[in-house]
Structures are given as structure tokens and as C-alpha cells.
Amino acid sequence: MDGKSLRGTRHHTASGRARHLLAACSGRHGSVVAQREIDGKTSELSAFEPLLRPLELTGTEVTADALHTQRDHARFLVEDKNAHFILVVKKNQPSLYRQLKQLPWRQIPTGHTEDHPGHGRTERRSIKVTAVGQGLLSPHAAQAVRITRRTRPRHGGRWKTATVYAVTSLSAHQARPDELAAWIRQQWQIEALHHIRDVTYREDASQVRTGSGPAVMAALRNIAISLLKLSGWTNIAQANRRHLHPRPRNRTSNP
């Protein structure tokens, strides 16, 4: 799950704020399965349950950014939807963040390491996972996760290190460290989708800015991107160029 503001609409609303959409994306195919227009980013919290309630989520893993690391959201996913959660924890939840940071990570072995070259840099991620007890300030949390990301320019330079914490309702026998790393990485997939809408489809420059038009156009862009991905395309800009300029017909073929 992730939200996105349609920045091109900010001058066409009474409040002067851009229209905001909250979307749920399938990690397997990268397709948007639900989308809801809300009143600004602060309203994402109240839109969490209405967006997900119609979806069949039994046995699935739901990821979201740190804004949605809320106790009510965790209970809703596990108790109402029979789903699992993997939620990033940042300093907007100071007590829970402090609990995770103070766990004995030095004594916990690294469960998985992976390299991700690309975008002019080298990135190395390592993940540690440990079981947690009932004292953790997150209902239904079974494990705590720490991901350390080290990056540097591809042609050399100093390494920069960032640490990300998360909690999950998945127990050790339900998810290996490499699986948790993959699911957390899929959360960034929806951010990549928003980047495609901005850069490839120039969403923020759209002249459709009033009424239900912006949300409808966003839905149509989501559908187009999903269809191309399901057809096997990984580069959406290249796919658009290919379909805009189809191969010429064979001159000897019938019209």
C-alpha cells in the first residue's frame, strides 16, 4: 500500500492541496487492485481499512510504509482479514522504534545478504530476523526485522549505511529471512509504479484536474501499466514506444 499526490491538481482544489490517492498493489504482478481518493496524506490512516476491506486477503502478506504501522491496522489485518503484515517502523512510532533498536542485534546472525547493482551505484543489503515476545508494542508481532543497506557509487567512493526496522506477524517457520527481504522489497514496487506514472505518463502535467477526472485517469494509467507488465514488459516507456510505432505490414500480405 502507498499513497500518491496528483501535484498537478493542487491549484484546482478549494484548499489548494493536491488530490491524493491511496492504492493497494499486488506484489506478484505489480498491478493496482484497489484505489481510493482521500483528503490528503493525513487521511491515509482512516482510509486503510475501507480500501482493504473488500479484498480477499486470507493468507496474504500485506506491506505498507511506516505511516501505517499502527496497532489498529495490525489487528485488522490479522483478526479481520486473516492476513499477515510486514510493517516498517520509523521514528513516528518512537516507543516501538526504541524497542526494536535496543534488541541484541549484534548477537543475532545475519540471515540473508544480497547485492543490487544498478542506477549508478552498488547496494548491499543484509537482513537479521529474531523472534519477539508479547512485550513488544505491536499486536500480533511474531518477529522483528533489521535490514542494513550499504551503498556507494559504482566507480568507487565511500560506503553509506542506512538501517531499516520492521515487524511482522509471520513466525520463523512461516517465512525465511530471504522471503521477508523479498516481500519488503516489493513494497518499493508500488513506489516504482508511481514513478512510471509521473515520468513516463507525465501524470502531474495532465490537464484533467477537476471532478472525478484525475482519479479516473490515474486508474486508466494503472490499467495500462498492469496490462503491459502482465504481457511481459519490464520497461514501460519502451513498451509504449513499441505500441505507438508498430512494425509495418508485410507488403505482400493482404490488407
Short mmCIF file of N, CA and C in Angstrom, two decimals, residues 93-159:
data_model
loop_
_atom_site.label_atom_id
_atom_site.label_comp_id
_atom_site.label_asym_id
_atom_site.label_seq_id
_atom_site.Cartn_x
_atom_site.Cartn_y
_atom_site.Cartn_z
N GLN A 93 6.85 6.19 15.34
CA GLN A 93 6.43 5.31 16.44
C GLN A 93 7.63 5.19 17.39
N PRO A 94 7.90 6.24 18.19
CA PRO A 94 9.17 6.29 18.94
C PRO A 94 9.36 5.15 19.93
N SER A 95 8.31 4.74 20.63
CA SER A 95 8.48 3.68 21.63
C SER A 95 8.79 2.34 20.97
N LEU A 96 8.03 2.01 19.92
CA LEU A 96 8.27 0.76 19.21
C LEU A 96 9.63 0.80 18.52
N TYR A 97 9.98 1.93 17.93
CA TYR A 97 11.28 2.07 17.27
C TYR A 97 12.41 1.85 18.28
N ARG A 98 12.26 2.40 19.48
CA ARG A 98 13.28 2.25 20.51
C ARG A 98 13.40 0.79 20.93
N GLN A 99 12.25 0.12 21.07
CA GLN A 99 12.28 -1.30 21.42
C GLN A 99 13.06 -2.12 20.39
N LEU A 100 12.79 -1.86 19.12
CA LEU A 100 13.46 -2.62 18.06
C LEU A 100 14.95 -2.30 18.02
N LYS A 101 15.29 -1.05 18.16
CA LYS A 101 16.69 -0.65 18.08
C LYS A 101 17.50 -1.26 19.22
N GLN A 102 16.87 -1.47 20.38
CA GLN A 102 17.59 -1.97 21.55
C GLN A 102 17.67 -3.49 21.62
N LEU A 103 17.11 -4.19 20.66
CA LEU A 103 17.24 -5.64 20.64
C LEU A 103 18.72 -6.02 20.42
N PRO A 104 19.15 -7.17 20.91
CA PRO A 104 20.58 -7.53 20.83
C PRO A 104 20.99 -7.97 19.43
N TRP A 105 20.98 -7.03 18.50
CA TRP A 105 21.24 -7.37 17.09
C TRP A 105 22.64 -7.91 16.86
N ARG A 106 23.62 -7.48 17.67
CA ARG A 106 25.00 -7.95 17.47
C ARG A 106 25.11 -9.45 17.72
N GLN A 107 24.24 -9.97 18.55
CA GLN A 107 24.28 -11.39 18.87
C GLN A 107 23.45 -12.24 17.89
N ILE A 108 22.73 -11.58 17.00
CA ILE A 108 21.85 -12.28 16.06
C ILE A 108 22.58 -12.46 14.73
N PRO A 109 22.68 -13.67 14.23
CA PRO A 109 23.40 -13.88 12.97
C PRO A 109 22.65 -13.30 11.78
N THR A 110 23.38 -12.92 10.77
CA THR A 110 22.77 -12.43 9.53
C THR A 110 22.07 -13.58 8.83
N GLY A 111 20.80 -13.36 8.49
CA GLY A 111 20.03 -14.44 7.87
C GLY A 111 20.09 -14.46 6.36
N HIS A 112 20.40 -13.30 5.76
CA HIS A 112 20.41 -13.25 4.29
C HIS A 112 21.14 -11.99 3.85
N THR A 113 21.92 -12.11 2.77
CA THR A 113 22.62 -10.97 2.19
C THR A 113 22.43 -10.99 0.68
N GLU A 114 22.25 -9.82 0.08
CA GLU A 114 22.06 -9.75 -1.37
C GLU A 114 22.64 -8.44 -1.89
N ASP A 115 23.14 -8.48 -3.13
CA ASP A 115 23.69 -7.31 -3.80
C ASP A 115 22.74 -6.86 -4.90
N HIS A 116 22.63 -5.53 -5.05
CA HIS A 116 21.74 -4.97 -6.07
C HIS A 116 22.45 -3.87 -6.82
N PRO A 117 23.23 -4.21 -7.85
CA PRO A 117 23.87 -3.17 -8.66
C PRO A 117 22.84 -2.50 -9.55
N GLY A 118 23.05 -1.23 -9.81
CA GLY A 118 22.14 -0.52 -10.70
C GLY A 118 22.02 0.94 -10.34
N HIS A 119 21.52 1.76 -11.27
CA HIS A 119 21.31 3.18 -11.08
C HIS A 119 22.60 3.89 -10.66
N GLY A 120 23.73 3.43 -11.21
CA GLY A 120 24.98 4.11 -10.96
C GLY A 120 25.59 3.84 -9.60
N ARG A 121 25.08 2.85 -8.88
CA ARG A 121 25.61 2.57 -7.56
C ARG A 121 25.56 1.08 -7.27
N THR A 122 26.28 0.68 -6.25
CA THR A 122 26.24 -0.68 -5.76
C THR A 122 25.54 -0.67 -4.41
N GLU A 123 24.60 -1.58 -4.24
CA GLU A 123 23.87 -1.65 -2.97
C GLU A 123 23.95 -3.07 -2.43
N ARG A 124 24.29 -3.17 -1.17
CA ARG A 124 24.37 -4.47 -0.49
C ARG A 124 23.43 -4.44 0.71
N ARG A 125 22.53 -5.41 0.76
CA ARG A 125 21.55 -5.47 1.85
C ARG A 125 21.76 -6.74 2.65
N SER A 126 21.72 -6.60 3.97
CA SER A 126 21.77 -7.76 4.85
C SER A 126 20.59 -7.68 5.81
N ILE A 127 20.02 -8.83 6.12
CA ILE A 127 18.82 -8.87 6.95
C ILE A 127 19.05 -9.79 8.14
N LYS A 128 18.63 -9.31 9.31
CA LYS A 128 18.62 -10.11 10.52
C LYS A 128 17.18 -10.20 11.02
N VAL A 129 16.81 -11.37 11.53
CA VAL A 129 15.45 -11.59 12.00
C VAL A 129 15.51 -12.30 13.34
N THR A 130 14.65 -11.88 14.26
CA THR A 130 14.61 -12.52 15.57
C THR A 130 13.17 -12.58 16.07
N ALA A 131 12.85 -13.64 16.80
CA ALA A 131 11.53 -13.76 17.41
C ALA A 131 11.39 -12.74 18.53
N VAL A 132 10.16 -12.26 18.73
CA VAL A 132 9.90 -11.28 19.79
C VAL A 132 8.78 -11.79 20.68
N GLY A 133 8.76 -11.30 21.93
CA GLY A 133 7.75 -11.71 22.88
C GLY A 133 6.55 -10.79 22.89
N GLN A 134 5.67 -11.00 23.85
CA GLN A 134 4.44 -10.23 23.92
C GLN A 134 4.66 -8.81 24.41
N GLY A 135 5.85 -8.52 24.93
CA GLY A 135 6.09 -7.18 25.43
C GLY A 135 6.30 -6.13 24.35
N LEU A 136 6.44 -6.56 23.11
CA LEU A 136 6.65 -5.61 22.02
C LEU A 136 5.38 -4.81 21.78
N LEU A 137 5.52 -3.51 21.53
CA LEU A 137 4.38 -2.62 21.36
C LEU A 137 3.79 -2.72 19.96
N SER A 138 3.50 -3.93 19.54
CA SER A 138 2.87 -4.16 18.24
C SER A 138 2.08 -5.46 18.35
N PRO A 139 0.76 -5.39 18.33
CA PRO A 139 -0.04 -6.60 18.49
C PRO A 139 0.19 -7.60 17.36
N HIS A 140 0.25 -8.87 17.73
CA HIS A 140 0.42 -9.98 16.79
C HIS A 140 1.81 -10.04 16.16
N ALA A 141 2.74 -9.21 16.61
CA ALA A 141 4.09 -9.27 16.05
C ALA A 141 4.78 -10.54 16.53
N ALA A 142 5.30 -11.32 15.60
CA ALA A 142 6.00 -12.57 15.94
C ALA A 142 7.50 -12.44 15.78
N GLN A 143 7.92 -11.56 14.84
CA GLN A 143 9.35 -11.38 14.59
C GLN A 143 9.68 -9.91 14.35
N ALA A 144 10.90 -9.56 14.71
CA ALA A 144 11.44 -8.23 14.38
C ALA A 144 12.49 -8.40 13.30
N VAL A 145 12.59 -7.40 12.46
CA VAL A 145 13.48 -7.46 11.29
C VAL A 145 14.37 -6.23 11.28
N ARG A 146 15.64 -6.44 10.97
CA ARG A 146 16.54 -5.31 10.75
C ARG A 146 17.22 -5.49 9.41
N ILE A 147 17.07 -4.51 8.53
CA ILE A 147 17.72 -4.53 7.22
C ILE A 147 18.76 -3.42 7.19
N THR A 148 19.98 -3.80 6.89
CA THR A 148 21.06 -2.84 6.76
C THR A 148 21.39 -2.68 5.28
N ARG A 149 21.31 -1.46 4.80
CA ARG A 149 21.61 -1.17 3.39
C ARG A 149 22.88 -0.33 3.29
N ARG A 150 23.85 -0.86 2.55
CA ARG A 150 25.11 -0.15 2.33
C ARG A 150 25.21 0.18 0.85
N THR A 151 25.44 1.44 0.53
CA THR A 151 25.50 1.86 -0.87
C THR A 151 26.75 2.70 -1.10
N ARG A 152 27.24 2.64 -2.35
CA ARG A 152 28.33 3.51 -2.76
C ARG A 152 28.28 3.64 -4.27
N PRO A 153 28.86 4.70 -4.83
CA PRO A 153 28.90 4.85 -6.28
C PRO A 153 29.59 3.65 -6.93
N ARG A 154 29.12 3.28 -8.10
CA ARG A 154 29.64 2.08 -8.76
C ARG A 154 31.13 2.18 -9.04
N HIS A 155 31.62 3.37 -9.30
CA HIS A 155 33.03 3.53 -9.65
C HIS A 155 33.90 3.87 -8.44
N GLY A 156 33.41 3.55 -7.27
CA GLY A 156 34.21 3.77 -6.07
C GLY A 156 33.66 4.87 -5.20
N GLY A 157 34.29 5.06 -4.05
CA GLY A 157 33.82 6.05 -3.10
C GLY A 157 33.48 5.40 -1.78
N ARG A 158 33.03 6.20 -0.84
CA ARG A 158 32.74 5.72 0.49
C ARG A 158 31.38 5.05 0.56
N TRP A 159 31.29 4.02 1.40
CA TRP A 159 30.03 3.35 1.65
C TRP A 159 29.17 4.21 2.57
#
